[in-house]
Amino acid sequence: MKRPGPLLTLLAGLLLAVFMLTLNATTGTKNASSSSQEASPSATPQVSPPPTGAPPSSSPPPPSKSAPPNADYAGRTDDNSSAVAVSLRGGKAIAYFCDGRSKESWLKGDVKDDGTMKLTGKNGAELNGTLKDGSSIRGTVDLGGQRYAFTADKAVKPSGLYRATATVRGAKLDGGWIVLPGGKQVGILDRDGKPAAAPTIDPESGTVTVDGQTLTASPVTP
């Protein structure tokens, strides 16, 4: 039996070399593919949403205003011809204008939260005023075609506004009094529609004598 010759040995070595080269090439391709997948993952990266900032702080609501405090005010017109008194209660107001002889008017209305007021009375009478820091009321009264500017300061009892109504000897009486700071009084007593200067009342008790009969004048509030 003949031994294989050198040619057969060379051919076997060549086949082995080709097999090794093919194996290395295949392994390299797989490694490169694996490295590429690791470097560039197929999944889309998650993008975090931009941070949401804190909501803008809203300005605090303005403090709620309340109705002007209950109080009474009394004073005189700038020309010193008449007196004016105003009583405030719960956002309502009643006022009395009086010259102490024949001219008078009762006026009513609302007081706004800012202290302004527009009060109205009979025959087109009107009072426009503004409460100043709770210490006084500055305004005007329009009556009988004339305008009277006035200042009424905060009144401390017995100063203030008083009224009495009654029927005496068949006559209907309606009296209004303004007791000014210092004690001076300005008032009108109306007898059946005829106004005249009113007699003096006792501010401590409110009593007044009319035609021999004792009446009681009470503080006026809205």
mmCIF file of C-alpha atoms in Angstrom:
data_model
loop_
_atom_site.group_PDB
_atom_site.id
_atom_site.type_symbol
_atom_site.label_atom_id
_atom_site.label_comp_id
_atom_site.label_asym_id
_atom_site.label_seq_id
_atom_site.Cartn_x
_atom_site.Cartn_y
_atom_site.Cartn_z
ATOM 1 C CA MET A 1 0.000 0.000 0.000
ATOM 2 C CA LYS A 2 1.376 3.357 -0.983
ATOM 3 C CA ARG A 3 1.729 6.221 1.542
ATOM 4 C CA PRO A 4 0.049 9.536 0.676
ATOM 5 C CA GLY A 5 2.290 11.810 -1.162
ATOM 6 C CA PRO A 6 3.364 15.368 -0.402
ATOM 7 C CA LEU A 7 0.612 16.755 -2.617
ATOM 8 C CA LEU A 8 -2.115 15.212 -0.522
ATOM 9 C CA THR A 9 -0.569 16.587 2.640
ATOM 10 C CA LEU A 10 -0.406 20.084 1.134
ATOM 11 C CA LEU A 11 -4.047 19.891 0.077
ATOM 12 C CA ALA A 12 -5.162 18.914 3.567
ATOM 13 C CA GLY A 13 -3.250 21.849 5.036
ATOM 14 C CA LEU A 14 -4.820 24.231 2.554
ATOM 15 C CA LEU A 15 -8.332 23.042 3.402
ATOM 16 C CA LEU A 16 -7.641 23.510 7.118
ATOM 17 C CA ALA A 17 -6.429 27.076 6.502
ATOM 18 C CA VAL A 18 -9.531 27.939 4.479
ATOM 19 C CA PHE A 19 -11.771 26.541 7.247
ATOM 20 C CA MET A 20 -10.010 28.636 9.897
ATOM 21 C CA LEU A 21 -10.282 31.793 7.810
ATOM 22 C CA THR A 22 -13.981 31.207 7.234
ATOM 23 C CA LEU A 23 -14.576 30.614 10.965
ATOM 24 C CA ASN A 24 -12.732 33.809 11.951
ATOM 25 C CA ALA A 25 -14.680 35.859 9.419
ATOM 26 C CA THR A 26 -18.015 34.584 10.687
ATOM 27 C CA THR A 27 -17.119 35.252 14.343
ATOM 28 C CA GLY A 28 -15.930 38.762 13.546
ATOM 29 C CA THR A 29 -19.190 39.612 11.775
ATOM 30 C CA LYS A 30 -21.225 38.433 14.721
ATOM 31 C CA ASN A 31 -19.108 40.393 17.191
ATOM 32 C CA ALA A 32 -19.352 43.544 15.075
ATOM 33 C CA SER A 33 -23.115 43.153 14.802
ATOM 34 C CA SER A 34 -23.406 42.659 18.551
ATOM 35 C CA SER A 35 -21.235 45.701 19.266
ATOM 36 C CA SER A 36 -23.286 47.791 16.848
ATOM 37 C CA GLN A 37 -26.520 46.781 18.569
ATOM 38 C CA GLU A 38 -25.098 47.678 21.964
ATOM 39 C CA ALA A 39 -23.889 51.045 20.708
ATOM 40 C CA SER A 40 -27.152 51.851 18.895
ATOM 41 C CA PRO A 41 -30.088 50.195 20.671
ATOM 42 C CA SER A 42 -33.141 49.794 18.526
ATOM 43 C CA ALA A 43 -35.470 51.131 21.243
ATOM 44 C CA THR A 44 -36.203 54.870 21.069
ATOM 45 C CA PRO A 45 -34.723 56.582 24.118
ATOM 46 C CA GLN A 46 -37.267 58.052 26.528
ATOM 47 C CA VAL A 47 -37.237 61.846 26.598
ATOM 48 C CA SER A 48 -38.162 63.299 29.948
ATOM 49 C CA PRO A 49 -40.771 66.058 29.736
ATOM 50 C CA PRO A 50 -39.542 69.482 30.683
ATOM 51 C CA PRO A 51 -39.980 70.113 34.379
ATOM 52 C CA THR A 52 -43.208 71.767 35.199
ATOM 53 C CA GLY A 53 -42.597 74.946 37.137
ATOM 54 C CA ALA A 54 -44.626 75.894 40.131
ATOM 55 C CA PRO A 55 -47.850 77.655 39.173
ATOM 56 C CA PRO A 56 -47.468 81.413 39.191
ATOM 57 C CA SER A 57 -48.375 82.781 42.537
ATOM 58 C CA SER A 58 -51.620 84.660 42.348
ATOM 59 C CA SER A 59 -51.928 87.984 44.078
ATOM 60 C CA PRO A 60 -53.846 87.781 47.347
ATOM 61 C CA PRO A 61 -57.423 89.000 47.048
ATOM 62 C CA PRO A 62 -57.938 92.554 48.209
ATOM 63 C CA PRO A 63 -59.296 92.827 51.731
ATOM 64 C CA SER A 64 -63.052 92.972 51.740
ATOM 65 C CA LYS A 65 -64.466 96.258 52.711
ATOM 66 C CA SER A 66 -67.167 96.549 55.310
ATOM 67 C CA ALA A 67 -69.919 99.062 55.820
ATOM 68 C CA PRO A 68 -68.926 102.232 57.691
ATOM 69 C CA PRO A 69 -69.329 101.866 61.455
ATOM 70 C CA ASN A 70 -72.495 102.970 63.188
ATOM 71 C CA ALA A 71 -72.155 106.553 64.399
ATOM 72 C CA ASP A 72 -73.794 109.976 64.562
ATOM 73 C CA TYR A 73 -72.475 113.233 63.117
ATOM 74 C CA ALA A 74 -73.506 116.843 63.643
ATOM 75 C CA GLY A 75 -72.230 120.191 62.414
ATOM 76 C CA ARG A 76 -72.982 123.419 60.624
ATOM 77 C CA THR A 77 -72.968 124.690 57.068
ATOM 78 C CA ASP A 78 -69.969 126.663 55.869
ATOM 79 C CA ASP A 79 -72.026 129.889 55.842
ATOM 80 C CA ASN A 80 -73.147 129.164 59.433
ATOM 81 C CA SER A 81 -76.787 129.588 58.432
ATOM 82 C CA SER A 82 -77.955 126.050 59.174
ATOM 83 C CA ALA A 83 -77.115 122.781 60.891
ATOM 84 C CA VAL A 84 -76.814 119.251 59.521
ATOM 85 C CA ALA A 85 -76.940 115.942 61.382
ATOM 86 C CA VAL A 86 -76.410 112.452 59.941
ATOM 87 C CA SER A 87 -76.994 109.080 61.605
ATOM 88 C CA LEU A 88 -75.376 105.920 60.154
ATOM 89 C CA ARG A 89 -76.515 102.380 60.932
ATOM 90 C CA GLY A 90 -75.685 99.217 58.983
ATOM 91 C CA GLY A 91 -74.880 100.959 55.704
ATOM 92 C CA LYS A 92 -78.012 103.153 55.891
ATOM 93 C CA ALA A 93 -78.185 106.863 56.656
ATOM 94 C CA ILE A 94 -80.756 109.423 57.706
ATOM 95 C CA ALA A 95 -79.981 113.127 57.792
ATOM 96 C CA TYR A 96 -81.681 116.339 58.895
ATOM 97 C CA PHE A 97 -81.021 119.808 57.539
ATOM 98 C CA CYS A 98 -82.428 122.685 59.559
ATOM 99 C CA ASP A 99 -81.970 126.471 59.702
ATOM 100 C CA GLY A 100 -83.857 126.768 63.014
ATOM 101 C CA ARG A 101 -86.556 129.039 61.549
ATOM 102 C CA SER A 102 -88.514 127.703 58.576
ATOM 103 C CA LYS A 103 -86.287 125.644 56.303
ATOM 104 C CA GLU A 104 -85.775 121.938 56.989
ATOM 105 C CA SER A 105 -85.493 118.599 55.221
ATOM 106 C CA TRP A 106 -85.270 114.930 56.222
ATOM 107 C CA LEU A 107 -83.155 112.835 53.851
ATOM 108 C CA LYS A 108 -82.466 109.090 53.582
ATOM 109 C CA GLY A 109 -80.286 106.726 51.571
ATOM 110 C CA ASP A 110 -77.459 104.217 51.510
ATOM 111 C CA VAL A 111 -73.823 104.596 52.473
ATOM 112 C CA LYS A 112 -71.332 102.860 50.181
ATOM 113 C CA ASP A 113 -68.374 100.866 51.486
ATOM 114 C CA ASP A 114 -66.039 103.728 50.532
ATOM 115 C CA GLY A 115 -67.996 106.114 52.786
ATOM 116 C CA THR A 116 -69.780 108.063 50.069
ATOM 117 C CA MET A 117 -73.503 108.693 50.297
ATOM 118 C CA LYS A 118 -76.316 110.232 48.290
ATOM 119 C CA LEU A 119 -79.404 110.913 50.388
ATOM 120 C CA THR A 120 -82.682 112.239 49.069
ATOM 121 C CA GLY A 121 -85.696 113.975 50.589
ATOM 122 C CA LYS A 122 -88.938 115.646 49.592
ATOM 123 C CA ASN A 123 -89.168 118.286 46.866
ATOM 124 C CA GLY A 124 -85.878 117.239 45.259
ATOM 125 C CA ALA A 125 -83.721 117.777 48.343
ATOM 126 C CA GLU A 126 -80.393 115.983 48.108
ATOM 127 C CA LEU A 127 -77.378 115.434 50.330
ATOM 128 C CA ASN A 128 -74.058 114.255 48.891
ATOM 129 C CA GLY A 129 -71.344 113.488 51.398
ATOM 130 C CA THR A 130 -68.201 111.509 52.117
ATOM 131 C CA LEU A 131 -67.174 109.989 55.406
ATOM 132 C CA LYS A 132 -63.627 111.095 56.277
ATOM 133 C CA ASP A 133 -61.741 108.448 58.297
ATOM 134 C CA GLY A 134 -64.819 107.899 60.448
ATOM 135 C CA SER A 135 -64.301 111.258 62.167
ATOM 136 C CA SER A 136 -66.428 113.601 60.057
ATOM 137 C CA ILE A 137 -68.683 113.902 57.017
ATOM 138 C CA ARG A 138 -67.959 116.517 54.399
ATOM 139 C CA GLY A 139 -70.574 117.285 51.783
ATOM 140 C CA THR A 140 -73.322 119.482 50.366
ATOM 141 C CA VAL A 141 -77.075 119.817 50.730
ATOM 142 C CA ASP A 142 -79.174 121.017 47.795
ATOM 143 C CA LEU A 143 -82.461 122.476 48.976
ATOM 144 C CA GLY A 144 -84.836 125.073 47.527
ATOM 145 C CA GLY A 145 -82.503 125.944 44.678
ATOM 146 C CA GLN A 146 -79.542 126.589 46.971
ATOM 147 C CA ARG A 147 -76.486 124.532 47.798
ATOM 148 C CA TYR A 148 -75.056 124.438 51.313
ATOM 149 C CA ALA A 149 -71.604 123.003 51.963
ATOM 150 C CA PHE A 150 -71.206 121.498 55.419
ATOM 151 C CA THR A 151 -68.944 119.582 57.777
ATOM 152 C CA ALA A 152 -70.468 117.320 60.428
ATOM 153 C CA ASP A 153 -68.127 115.957 63.101
ATOM 154 C CA LYS A 154 -68.640 112.706 64.960
ATOM 155 C CA ALA A 155 -71.089 113.359 67.762
ATOM 156 C CA VAL A 156 -70.942 112.038 71.297
ATOM 157 C CA LYS A 157 -74.170 111.887 73.246
ATOM 158 C CA PRO A 158 -76.081 113.961 74.068
ATOM 159 C CA SER A 159 -75.048 115.553 70.745
ATOM 160 C CA GLY A 160 -76.872 114.146 67.747
ATOM 161 C CA LEU A 161 -80.245 114.025 66.011
ATOM 162 C CA TYR A 162 -83.636 113.902 67.764
ATOM 163 C CA ARG A 163 -87.278 113.843 66.671
ATOM 164 C CA ALA A 164 -90.713 113.935 68.293
ATOM 165 C CA THR A 165 -94.165 113.494 66.777
ATOM 166 C CA ALA A 166 -97.485 113.844 68.557
ATOM 167 C CA THR A 167 -100.952 115.316 68.335
ATOM 168 C CA VAL A 168 -101.626 118.100 70.830
ATOM 169 C CA ARG A 169 -105.043 119.822 71.050
ATOM 170 C CA GLY A 170 -105.933 118.499 67.620
ATOM 171 C CA ALA A 171 -102.756 119.778 65.990
ATOM 172 C CA LYS A 172 -100.279 117.383 64.430
ATOM 173 C CA LEU A 173 -96.768 118.155 65.686
ATOM 174 C CA ASP A 174 -93.510 117.062 64.105
ATOM 175 C CA GLY A 175 -90.307 118.372 65.640
ATOM 176 C CA GLY A 176 -86.671 117.849 64.682
ATOM 177 C CA TRP A 177 -83.625 118.861 66.722
ATOM 178 C CA ILE A 178 -79.882 118.863 66.106
ATOM 179 C CA VAL A 179 -77.812 119.041 69.269
ATOM 180 C CA LEU A 180 -74.376 120.281 68.260
ATOM 181 C CA PRO A 181 -71.099 119.526 70.042
ATOM 182 C CA GLY A 182 -70.965 122.048 72.851
ATOM 183 C CA GLY A 183 -74.708 121.789 73.543
ATOM 184 C CA LYS A 184 -76.207 124.375 71.196
ATOM 185 C CA GLN A 185 -79.488 123.285 69.588
ATOM 186 C CA VAL A 186 -81.030 123.997 66.201
ATOM 187 C CA GLY A 187 -84.571 122.755 65.554
ATOM 188 C CA ILE A 188 -87.934 123.280 63.923
ATOM 189 C CA LEU A 189 -91.375 122.324 65.215
ATOM 190 C CA ASP A 190 -93.971 121.857 62.495
ATOM 191 C CA ARG A 191 -97.604 122.416 63.501
ATOM 192 C CA ASP A 192 -99.988 121.150 60.852
ATOM 193 C CA GLY A 193 -97.529 122.047 58.089
ATOM 194 C CA LYS A 194 -96.451 125.391 59.548
ATOM 195 C CA PRO A 195 -92.760 125.367 60.572
ATOM 196 C CA ALA A 196 -91.362 127.546 63.373
ATOM 197 C CA ALA A 197 -88.397 127.562 65.727
ATOM 198 C CA ALA A 198 -88.606 124.591 68.099
ATOM 199 C CA PRO A 199 -88.480 124.904 71.896
ATOM 200 C CA THR A 200 -85.371 123.552 73.598
ATOM 201 C CA ILE A 201 -85.290 119.881 74.549
ATOM 202 C CA ASP A 202 -83.519 118.309 77.493
ATOM 203 C CA PRO A 203 -80.892 116.218 75.674
ATOM 204 C CA GLU A 204 -80.379 113.902 78.653
ATOM 205 C CA SER A 205 -84.031 112.875 78.829
ATOM 206 C CA GLY A 206 -85.322 114.122 75.466
ATOM 207 C CA THR A 207 -88.265 115.883 77.096
ATOM 208 C CA VAL A 208 -89.728 119.090 75.697
ATOM 209 C CA THR A 209 -92.827 121.094 76.606
ATOM 210 C CA VAL A 210 -95.137 122.072 73.741
ATOM 211 C CA ASP A 211 -98.376 123.994 74.358
ATOM 212 C CA GLY A 212 -98.270 122.986 78.002
ATOM 213 C CA GLN A 213 -97.822 119.267 77.195
ATOM 214 C CA THR A 214 -94.613 117.317 77.769
ATOM 215 C CA LEU A 215 -93.317 115.362 74.784
ATOM 216 C CA THR A 216 -90.280 113.120 74.444
ATOM 217 C CA ALA A 217 -87.841 113.527 71.570
ATOM 218 C CA SER A 218 -85.981 110.319 70.756
ATOM 219 C CA PRO A 219 -82.627 109.806 69.006
ATOM 220 C CA VAL A 220 -83.105 109.216 65.276
ATOM 221 C CA THR A 221 -81.510 106.252 63.484
ATOM 222 C CA PRO A 222 -82.149 104.763 60.015
#
